[in-house]
GROMACS .gro file of C-alpha atoms in nm:
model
  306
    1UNK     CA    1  10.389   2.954  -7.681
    2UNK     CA    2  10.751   2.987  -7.748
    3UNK     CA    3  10.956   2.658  -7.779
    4UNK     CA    4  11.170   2.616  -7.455
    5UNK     CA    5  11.547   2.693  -7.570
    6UNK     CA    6  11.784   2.415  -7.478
    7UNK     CA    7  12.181   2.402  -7.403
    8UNK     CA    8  12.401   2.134  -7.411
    9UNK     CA    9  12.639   2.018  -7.124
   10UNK     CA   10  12.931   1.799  -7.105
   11UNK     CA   11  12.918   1.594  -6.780
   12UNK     CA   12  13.135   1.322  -6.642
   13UNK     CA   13  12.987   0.975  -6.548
   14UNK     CA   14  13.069   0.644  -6.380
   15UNK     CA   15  12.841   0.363  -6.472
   16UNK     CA   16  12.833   0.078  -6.184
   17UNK     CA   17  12.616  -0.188  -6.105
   18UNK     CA   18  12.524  -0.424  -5.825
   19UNK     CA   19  12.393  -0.773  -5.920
   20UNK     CA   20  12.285  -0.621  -6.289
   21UNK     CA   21  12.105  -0.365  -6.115
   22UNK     CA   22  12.274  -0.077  -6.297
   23UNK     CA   23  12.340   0.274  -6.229
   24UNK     CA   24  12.460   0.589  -6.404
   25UNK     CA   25  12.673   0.831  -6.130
   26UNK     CA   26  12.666   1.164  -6.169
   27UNK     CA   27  12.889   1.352  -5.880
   28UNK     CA   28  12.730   1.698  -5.803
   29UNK     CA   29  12.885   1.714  -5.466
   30UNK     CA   30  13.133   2.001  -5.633
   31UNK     CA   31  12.905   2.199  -5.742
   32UNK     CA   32  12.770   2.562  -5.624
   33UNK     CA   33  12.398   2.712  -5.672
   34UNK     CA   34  12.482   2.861  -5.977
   35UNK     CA   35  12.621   2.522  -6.189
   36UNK     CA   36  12.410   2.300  -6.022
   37UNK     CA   37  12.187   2.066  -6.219
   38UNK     CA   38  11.780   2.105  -6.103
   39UNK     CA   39  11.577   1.868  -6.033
   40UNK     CA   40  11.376   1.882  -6.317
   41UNK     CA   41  11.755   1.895  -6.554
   42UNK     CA   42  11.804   1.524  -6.386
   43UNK     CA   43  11.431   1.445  -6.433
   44UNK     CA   44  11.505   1.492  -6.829
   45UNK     CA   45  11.858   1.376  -6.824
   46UNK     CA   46  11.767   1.012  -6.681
   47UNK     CA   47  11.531   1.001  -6.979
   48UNK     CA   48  11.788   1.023  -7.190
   49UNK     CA   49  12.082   0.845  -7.044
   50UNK     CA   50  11.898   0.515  -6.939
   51UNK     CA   51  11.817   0.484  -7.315
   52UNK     CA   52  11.966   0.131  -7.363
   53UNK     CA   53  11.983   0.245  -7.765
   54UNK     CA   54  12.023   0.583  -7.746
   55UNK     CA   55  12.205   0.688  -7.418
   56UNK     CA   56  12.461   0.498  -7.164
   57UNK     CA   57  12.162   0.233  -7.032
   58UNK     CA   58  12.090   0.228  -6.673
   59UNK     CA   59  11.823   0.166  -6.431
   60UNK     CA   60  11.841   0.420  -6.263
   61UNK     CA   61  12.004   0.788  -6.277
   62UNK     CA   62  12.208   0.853  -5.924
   63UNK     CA   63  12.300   1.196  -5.818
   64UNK     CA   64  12.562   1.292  -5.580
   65UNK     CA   65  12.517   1.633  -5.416
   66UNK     CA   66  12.625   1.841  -5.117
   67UNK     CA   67  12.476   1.731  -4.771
   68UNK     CA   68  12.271   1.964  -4.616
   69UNK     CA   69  12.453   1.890  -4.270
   70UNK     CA   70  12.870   1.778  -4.394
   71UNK     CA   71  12.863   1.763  -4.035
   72UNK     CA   72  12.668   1.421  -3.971
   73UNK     CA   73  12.647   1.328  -4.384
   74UNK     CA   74  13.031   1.242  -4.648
   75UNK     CA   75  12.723   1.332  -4.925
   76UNK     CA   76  12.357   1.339  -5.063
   77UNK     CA   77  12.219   1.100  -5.316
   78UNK     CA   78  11.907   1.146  -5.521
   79UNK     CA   79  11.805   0.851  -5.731
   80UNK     CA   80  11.559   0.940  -6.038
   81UNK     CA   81  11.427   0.659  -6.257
   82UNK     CA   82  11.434   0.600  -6.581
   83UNK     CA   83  11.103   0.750  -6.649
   84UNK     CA   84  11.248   1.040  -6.521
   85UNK     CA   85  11.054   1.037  -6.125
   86UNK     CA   86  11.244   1.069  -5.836
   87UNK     CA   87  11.285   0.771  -5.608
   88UNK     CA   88  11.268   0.816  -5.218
   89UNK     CA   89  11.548   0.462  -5.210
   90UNK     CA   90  11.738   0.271  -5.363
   91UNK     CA   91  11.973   0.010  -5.139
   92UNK     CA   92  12.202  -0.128  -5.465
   93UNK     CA   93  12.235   0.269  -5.573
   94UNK     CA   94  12.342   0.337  -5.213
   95UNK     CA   95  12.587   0.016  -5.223
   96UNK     CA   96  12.714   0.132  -5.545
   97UNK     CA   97  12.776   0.553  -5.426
   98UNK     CA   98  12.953   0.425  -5.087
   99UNK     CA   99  13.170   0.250  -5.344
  100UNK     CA  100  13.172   0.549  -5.545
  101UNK     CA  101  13.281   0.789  -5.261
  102UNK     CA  102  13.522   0.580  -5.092
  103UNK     CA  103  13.741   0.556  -5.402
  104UNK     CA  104  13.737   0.918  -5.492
  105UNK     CA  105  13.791   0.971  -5.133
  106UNK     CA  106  14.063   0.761  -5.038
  107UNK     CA  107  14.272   1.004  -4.849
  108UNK     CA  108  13.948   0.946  -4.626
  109UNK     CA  109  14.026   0.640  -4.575
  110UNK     CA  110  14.184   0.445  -4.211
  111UNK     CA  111  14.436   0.226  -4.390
  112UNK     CA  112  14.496   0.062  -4.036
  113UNK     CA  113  14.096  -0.076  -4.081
  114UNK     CA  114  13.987  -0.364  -4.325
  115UNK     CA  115  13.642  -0.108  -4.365
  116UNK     CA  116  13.518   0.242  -4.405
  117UNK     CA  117  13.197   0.331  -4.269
  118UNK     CA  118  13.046   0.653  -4.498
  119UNK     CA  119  12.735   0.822  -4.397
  120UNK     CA  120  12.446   0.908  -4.689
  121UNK     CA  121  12.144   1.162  -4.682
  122UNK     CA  122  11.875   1.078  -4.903
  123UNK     CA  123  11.479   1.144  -4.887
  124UNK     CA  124  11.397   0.858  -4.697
  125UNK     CA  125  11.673   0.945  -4.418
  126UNK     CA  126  12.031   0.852  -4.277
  127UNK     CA  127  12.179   0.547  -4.443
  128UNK     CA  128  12.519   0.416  -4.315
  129UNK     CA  129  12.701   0.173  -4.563
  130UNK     CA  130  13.015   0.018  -4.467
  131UNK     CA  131  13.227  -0.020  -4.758
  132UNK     CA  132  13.503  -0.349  -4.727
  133UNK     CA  133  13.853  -0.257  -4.844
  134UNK     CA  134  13.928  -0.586  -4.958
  135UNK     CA  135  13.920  -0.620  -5.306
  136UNK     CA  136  13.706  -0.891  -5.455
  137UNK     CA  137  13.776  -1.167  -5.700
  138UNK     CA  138  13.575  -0.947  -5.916
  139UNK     CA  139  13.698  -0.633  -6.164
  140UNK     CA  140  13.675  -0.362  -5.978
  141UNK     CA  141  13.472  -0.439  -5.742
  142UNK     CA  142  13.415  -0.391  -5.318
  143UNK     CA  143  13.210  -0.566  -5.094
  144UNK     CA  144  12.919  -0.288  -4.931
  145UNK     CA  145  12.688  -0.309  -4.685
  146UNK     CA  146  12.389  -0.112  -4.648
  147UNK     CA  147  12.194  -0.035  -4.339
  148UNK     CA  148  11.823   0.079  -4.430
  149UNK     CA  149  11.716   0.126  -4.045
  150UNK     CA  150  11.400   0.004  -3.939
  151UNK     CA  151  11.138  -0.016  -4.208
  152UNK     CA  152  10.894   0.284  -4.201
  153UNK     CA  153  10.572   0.043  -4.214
  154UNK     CA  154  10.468  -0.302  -4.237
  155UNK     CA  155  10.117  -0.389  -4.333
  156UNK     CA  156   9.986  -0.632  -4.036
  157UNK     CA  157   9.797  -0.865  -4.289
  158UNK     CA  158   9.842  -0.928  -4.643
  159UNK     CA  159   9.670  -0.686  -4.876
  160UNK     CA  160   9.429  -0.822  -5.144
  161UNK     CA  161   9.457  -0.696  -5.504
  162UNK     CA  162   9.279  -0.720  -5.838
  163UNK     CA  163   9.388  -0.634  -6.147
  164UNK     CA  164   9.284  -0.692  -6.518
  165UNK     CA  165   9.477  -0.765  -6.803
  166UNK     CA  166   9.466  -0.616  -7.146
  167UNK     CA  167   9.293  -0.958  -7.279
  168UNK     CA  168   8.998  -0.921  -7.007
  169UNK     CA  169   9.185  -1.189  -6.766
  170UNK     CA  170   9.131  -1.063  -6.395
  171UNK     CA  171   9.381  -1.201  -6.151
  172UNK     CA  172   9.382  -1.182  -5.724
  173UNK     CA  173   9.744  -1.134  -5.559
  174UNK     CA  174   9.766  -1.107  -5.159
  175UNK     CA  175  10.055  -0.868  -5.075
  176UNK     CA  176  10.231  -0.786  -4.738
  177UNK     CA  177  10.287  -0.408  -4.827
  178UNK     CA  178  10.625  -0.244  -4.649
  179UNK     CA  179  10.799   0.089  -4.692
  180UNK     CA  180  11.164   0.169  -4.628
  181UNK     CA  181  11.053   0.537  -4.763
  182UNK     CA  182  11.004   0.419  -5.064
  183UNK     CA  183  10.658   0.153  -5.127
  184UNK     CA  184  10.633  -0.223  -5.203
  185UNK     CA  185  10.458  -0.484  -5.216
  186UNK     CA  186  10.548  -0.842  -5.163
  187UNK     CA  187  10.376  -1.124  -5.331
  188UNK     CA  188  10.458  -1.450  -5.225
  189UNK     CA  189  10.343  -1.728  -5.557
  190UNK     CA  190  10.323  -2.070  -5.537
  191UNK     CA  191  10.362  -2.121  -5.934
  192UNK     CA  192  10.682  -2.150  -6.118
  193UNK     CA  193  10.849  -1.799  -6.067
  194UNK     CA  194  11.058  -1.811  -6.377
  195UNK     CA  195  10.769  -1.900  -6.597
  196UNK     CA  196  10.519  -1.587  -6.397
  197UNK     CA  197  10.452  -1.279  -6.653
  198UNK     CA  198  10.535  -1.006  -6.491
  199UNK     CA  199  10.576  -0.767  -6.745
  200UNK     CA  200  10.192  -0.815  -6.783
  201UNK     CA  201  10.123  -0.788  -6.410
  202UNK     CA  202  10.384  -0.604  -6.260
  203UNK     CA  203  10.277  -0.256  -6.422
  204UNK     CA  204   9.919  -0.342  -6.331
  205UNK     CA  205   9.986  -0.359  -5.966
  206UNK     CA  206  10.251  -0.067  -5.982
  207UNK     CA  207   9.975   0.134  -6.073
  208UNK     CA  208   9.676  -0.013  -5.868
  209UNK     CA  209   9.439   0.247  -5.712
  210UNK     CA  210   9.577   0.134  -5.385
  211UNK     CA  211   9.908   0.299  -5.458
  212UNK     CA  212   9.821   0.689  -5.607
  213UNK     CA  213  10.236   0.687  -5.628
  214UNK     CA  214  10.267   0.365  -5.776
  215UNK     CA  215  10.453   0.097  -5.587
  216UNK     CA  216  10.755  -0.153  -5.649
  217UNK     CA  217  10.651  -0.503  -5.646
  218UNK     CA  218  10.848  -0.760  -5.571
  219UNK     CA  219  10.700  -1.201  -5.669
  220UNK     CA  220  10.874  -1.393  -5.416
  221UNK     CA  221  10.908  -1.791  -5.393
  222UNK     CA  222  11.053  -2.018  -5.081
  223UNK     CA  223  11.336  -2.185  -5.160
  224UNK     CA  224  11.465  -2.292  -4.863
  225UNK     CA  225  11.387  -2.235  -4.454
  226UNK     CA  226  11.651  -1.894  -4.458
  227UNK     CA  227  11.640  -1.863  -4.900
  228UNK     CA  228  11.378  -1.740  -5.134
  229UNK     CA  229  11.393  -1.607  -5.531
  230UNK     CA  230  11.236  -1.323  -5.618
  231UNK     CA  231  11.160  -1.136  -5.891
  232UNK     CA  232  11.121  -0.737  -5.903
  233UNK     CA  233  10.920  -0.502  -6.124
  234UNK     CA  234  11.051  -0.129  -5.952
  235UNK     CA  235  10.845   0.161  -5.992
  236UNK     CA  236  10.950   0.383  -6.331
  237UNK     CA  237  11.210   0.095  -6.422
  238UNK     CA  238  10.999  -0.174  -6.538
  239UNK     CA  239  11.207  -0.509  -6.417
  240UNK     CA  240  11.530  -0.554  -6.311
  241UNK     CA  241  11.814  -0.794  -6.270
  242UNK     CA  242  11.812  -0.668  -5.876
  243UNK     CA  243  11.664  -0.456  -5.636
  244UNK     CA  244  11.854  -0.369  -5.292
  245UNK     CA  245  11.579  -0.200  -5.119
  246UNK     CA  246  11.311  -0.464  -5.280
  247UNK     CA  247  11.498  -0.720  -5.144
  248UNK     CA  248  11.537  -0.583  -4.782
  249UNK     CA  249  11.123  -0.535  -4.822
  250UNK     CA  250  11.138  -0.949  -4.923
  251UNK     CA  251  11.294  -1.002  -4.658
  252UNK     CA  252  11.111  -0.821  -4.341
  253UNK     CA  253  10.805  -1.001  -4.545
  254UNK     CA  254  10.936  -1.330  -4.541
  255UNK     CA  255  11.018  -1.292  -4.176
  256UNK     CA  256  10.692  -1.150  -4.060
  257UNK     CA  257  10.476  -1.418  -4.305
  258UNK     CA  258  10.667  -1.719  -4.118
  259UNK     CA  259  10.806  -1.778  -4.451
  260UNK     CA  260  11.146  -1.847  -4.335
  261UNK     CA  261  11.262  -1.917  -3.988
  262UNK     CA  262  11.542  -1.728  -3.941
  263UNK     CA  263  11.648  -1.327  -3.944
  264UNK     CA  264  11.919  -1.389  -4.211
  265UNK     CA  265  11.787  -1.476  -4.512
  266UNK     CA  266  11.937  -1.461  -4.895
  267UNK     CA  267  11.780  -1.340  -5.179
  268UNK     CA  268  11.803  -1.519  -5.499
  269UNK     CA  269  11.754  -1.196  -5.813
  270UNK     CA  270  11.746  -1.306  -6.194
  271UNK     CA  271  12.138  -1.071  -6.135
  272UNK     CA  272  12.265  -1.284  -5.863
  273UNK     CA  273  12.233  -1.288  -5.443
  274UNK     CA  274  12.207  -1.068  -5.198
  275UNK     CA  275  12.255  -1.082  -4.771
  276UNK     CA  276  11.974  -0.984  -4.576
  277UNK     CA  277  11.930  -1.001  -4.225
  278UNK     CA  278  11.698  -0.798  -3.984
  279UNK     CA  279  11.844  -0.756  -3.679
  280UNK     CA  280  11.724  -0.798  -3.350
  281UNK     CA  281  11.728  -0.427  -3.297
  282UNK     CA  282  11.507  -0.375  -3.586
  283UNK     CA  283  11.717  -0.236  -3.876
  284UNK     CA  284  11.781  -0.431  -4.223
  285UNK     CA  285  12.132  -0.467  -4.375
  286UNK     CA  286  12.171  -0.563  -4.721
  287UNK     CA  287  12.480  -0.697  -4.829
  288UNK     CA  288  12.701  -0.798  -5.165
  289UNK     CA  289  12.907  -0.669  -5.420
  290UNK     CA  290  12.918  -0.353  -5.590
  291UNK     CA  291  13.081  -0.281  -5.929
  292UNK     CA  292  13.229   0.009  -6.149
  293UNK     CA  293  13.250  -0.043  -6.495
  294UNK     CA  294  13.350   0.241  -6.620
  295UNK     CA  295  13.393   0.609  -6.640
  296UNK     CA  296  13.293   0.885  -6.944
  297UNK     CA  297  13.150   1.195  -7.025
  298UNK     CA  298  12.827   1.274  -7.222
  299UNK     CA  299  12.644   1.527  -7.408
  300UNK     CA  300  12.327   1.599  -7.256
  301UNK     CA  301  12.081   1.890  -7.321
  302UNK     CA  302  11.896   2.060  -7.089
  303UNK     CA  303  11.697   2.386  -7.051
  304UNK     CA  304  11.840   2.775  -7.106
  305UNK     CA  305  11.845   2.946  -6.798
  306UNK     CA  306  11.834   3.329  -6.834
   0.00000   0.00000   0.00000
């Protein structure tokens, strides 16, 4: 079999992050059939690029392409891992993008409003974030809200599930499984969450036969009757500092499991805190800041076209 020929592109970046939860921005909005990356270009690129040695370091690779209705949507985003698979969600890439678009936009903008309300497509649906235009204390950074909708399921008891470690220990975790288009599963511990391995058992569960497209999994703690800390192993990242959509998925299951007594909760990540609340008409906002850090260009290869 002939060896696939490869060319190299030049493409700008912006890398941003949201509570160390970072992200690597490519905008494809501008682009017609013919330049366009593919799929499986971006499933090789975000290989590459979230090398924390050998490319820019990221989380996860986020796309910006043309809506398929400009009509109802400002934009598209596609998320792919670092492994290279294509998420459905991702709330902190969303946070970051609306950040993204509003300051490459900002003709766009109602100057006469302290907000900007931008309207995303992605797999799992219609995503409105509200983007503040008051600046923060922080560089560069703007205050975004997210609104995920209602969440596509909620398992109605908590799910039990084994898994085995490479040394032969077997260990039980009860989850409360829920999907905002994309899967997790929250496991509430009563052990000290810092000390928990979850490199050992977070891949484990990502992977359990339950799941036959792996799952995020989120290790929760109560902290507090509206607080809890969490800790997040996402599906094709391994863990992170933060997870937007894991969080909203903490929350709904800290609501439902009586874990908390109140709709508005905050989520304590390893990167910092995030607002939750689940409103009374169903849907879950996500709240806090979003960051860019800077902008570049790299050299990235990907396959000959003829």
């Amino acid at each position: 079999m002939a060896e696939q020929r490869m060319k190299t592109v030049e493409v700008a970046f912006t890398k941003m992050q949201a509570q160390g939860n970072d992200f690597v921005v490519f905008d494809c909005s501008h682009l017609d059939a013919q330049g366009a990356l593919t799929d499986a270009d971006l499933s090789t690129i975000a290989k590459s690029v979230s090398h924390r040695h050998y490319g820019v370091g990221c989380d996860q690779l986020l796309v910006l392409r043309a809506p398929s209705s400009p009509d109802i949507f400002d934009f598209r985003m596609d998320v792919f891992n670092a492994d290279g698979s294509k998420a459905e969600q991702c709330a902190n890439g969303l946070r970051c993008v609306a950040k993204y678009f509003s300051d490459a936009h900002p003709l766009h903008t109602n100057i006469s409003t302290s907000s900007r309300l931008i309207d995303i497509e992605t797999a799992a649906g219609h995503v409105k974030a509200t983007v503040s235009l008051t600046a923060l204390s922080l560089w560069n950074s703007a205050k975004v809200q997210a609104n995920l909708g209602k969440p596509k399921s909620i398992s109605d008891n908590e799910v039990e599930l084994e898994v085995t470690a490479a040394d032969g220990e077997k260990r039980k975790f009860h989850a409360t499984l829920v999907s905002f288009g994309n899967p997790h599963a929250v496991i509430f511990v009563d052990s000290d969450l810092a000390a928990l391995d979850v490199a050992t058992w977070g891949p484990l569960l990502e992977r359990h036969s339950m799941f036959p497209d792996r799952t995020n999994v989120e290790f929760v703690s109560v902290s507090g009757t509206s607080a809890v800390k969490a800790r997040v192993w996402e599906r094709g990242a391994g863990e992170t500092l933060s997870c937007g959509s894991g969080a909203c998925a903490v929350a709904v299951a800290s609501v439902t499991r009586s874990k908390v007594n109140q709709r508005k909760v905050s989520v304590s990540l390893p990167g910092g805190d995030l607002s939750l609340e689940w409103s009374a008409d169903g849907d879950v906002l996500v709240e806090g800041p979003a960051t860019t850090v800077y902008e570049g260009t790299i050299m990235v290869q990907v396959p000959l076209r003829v």
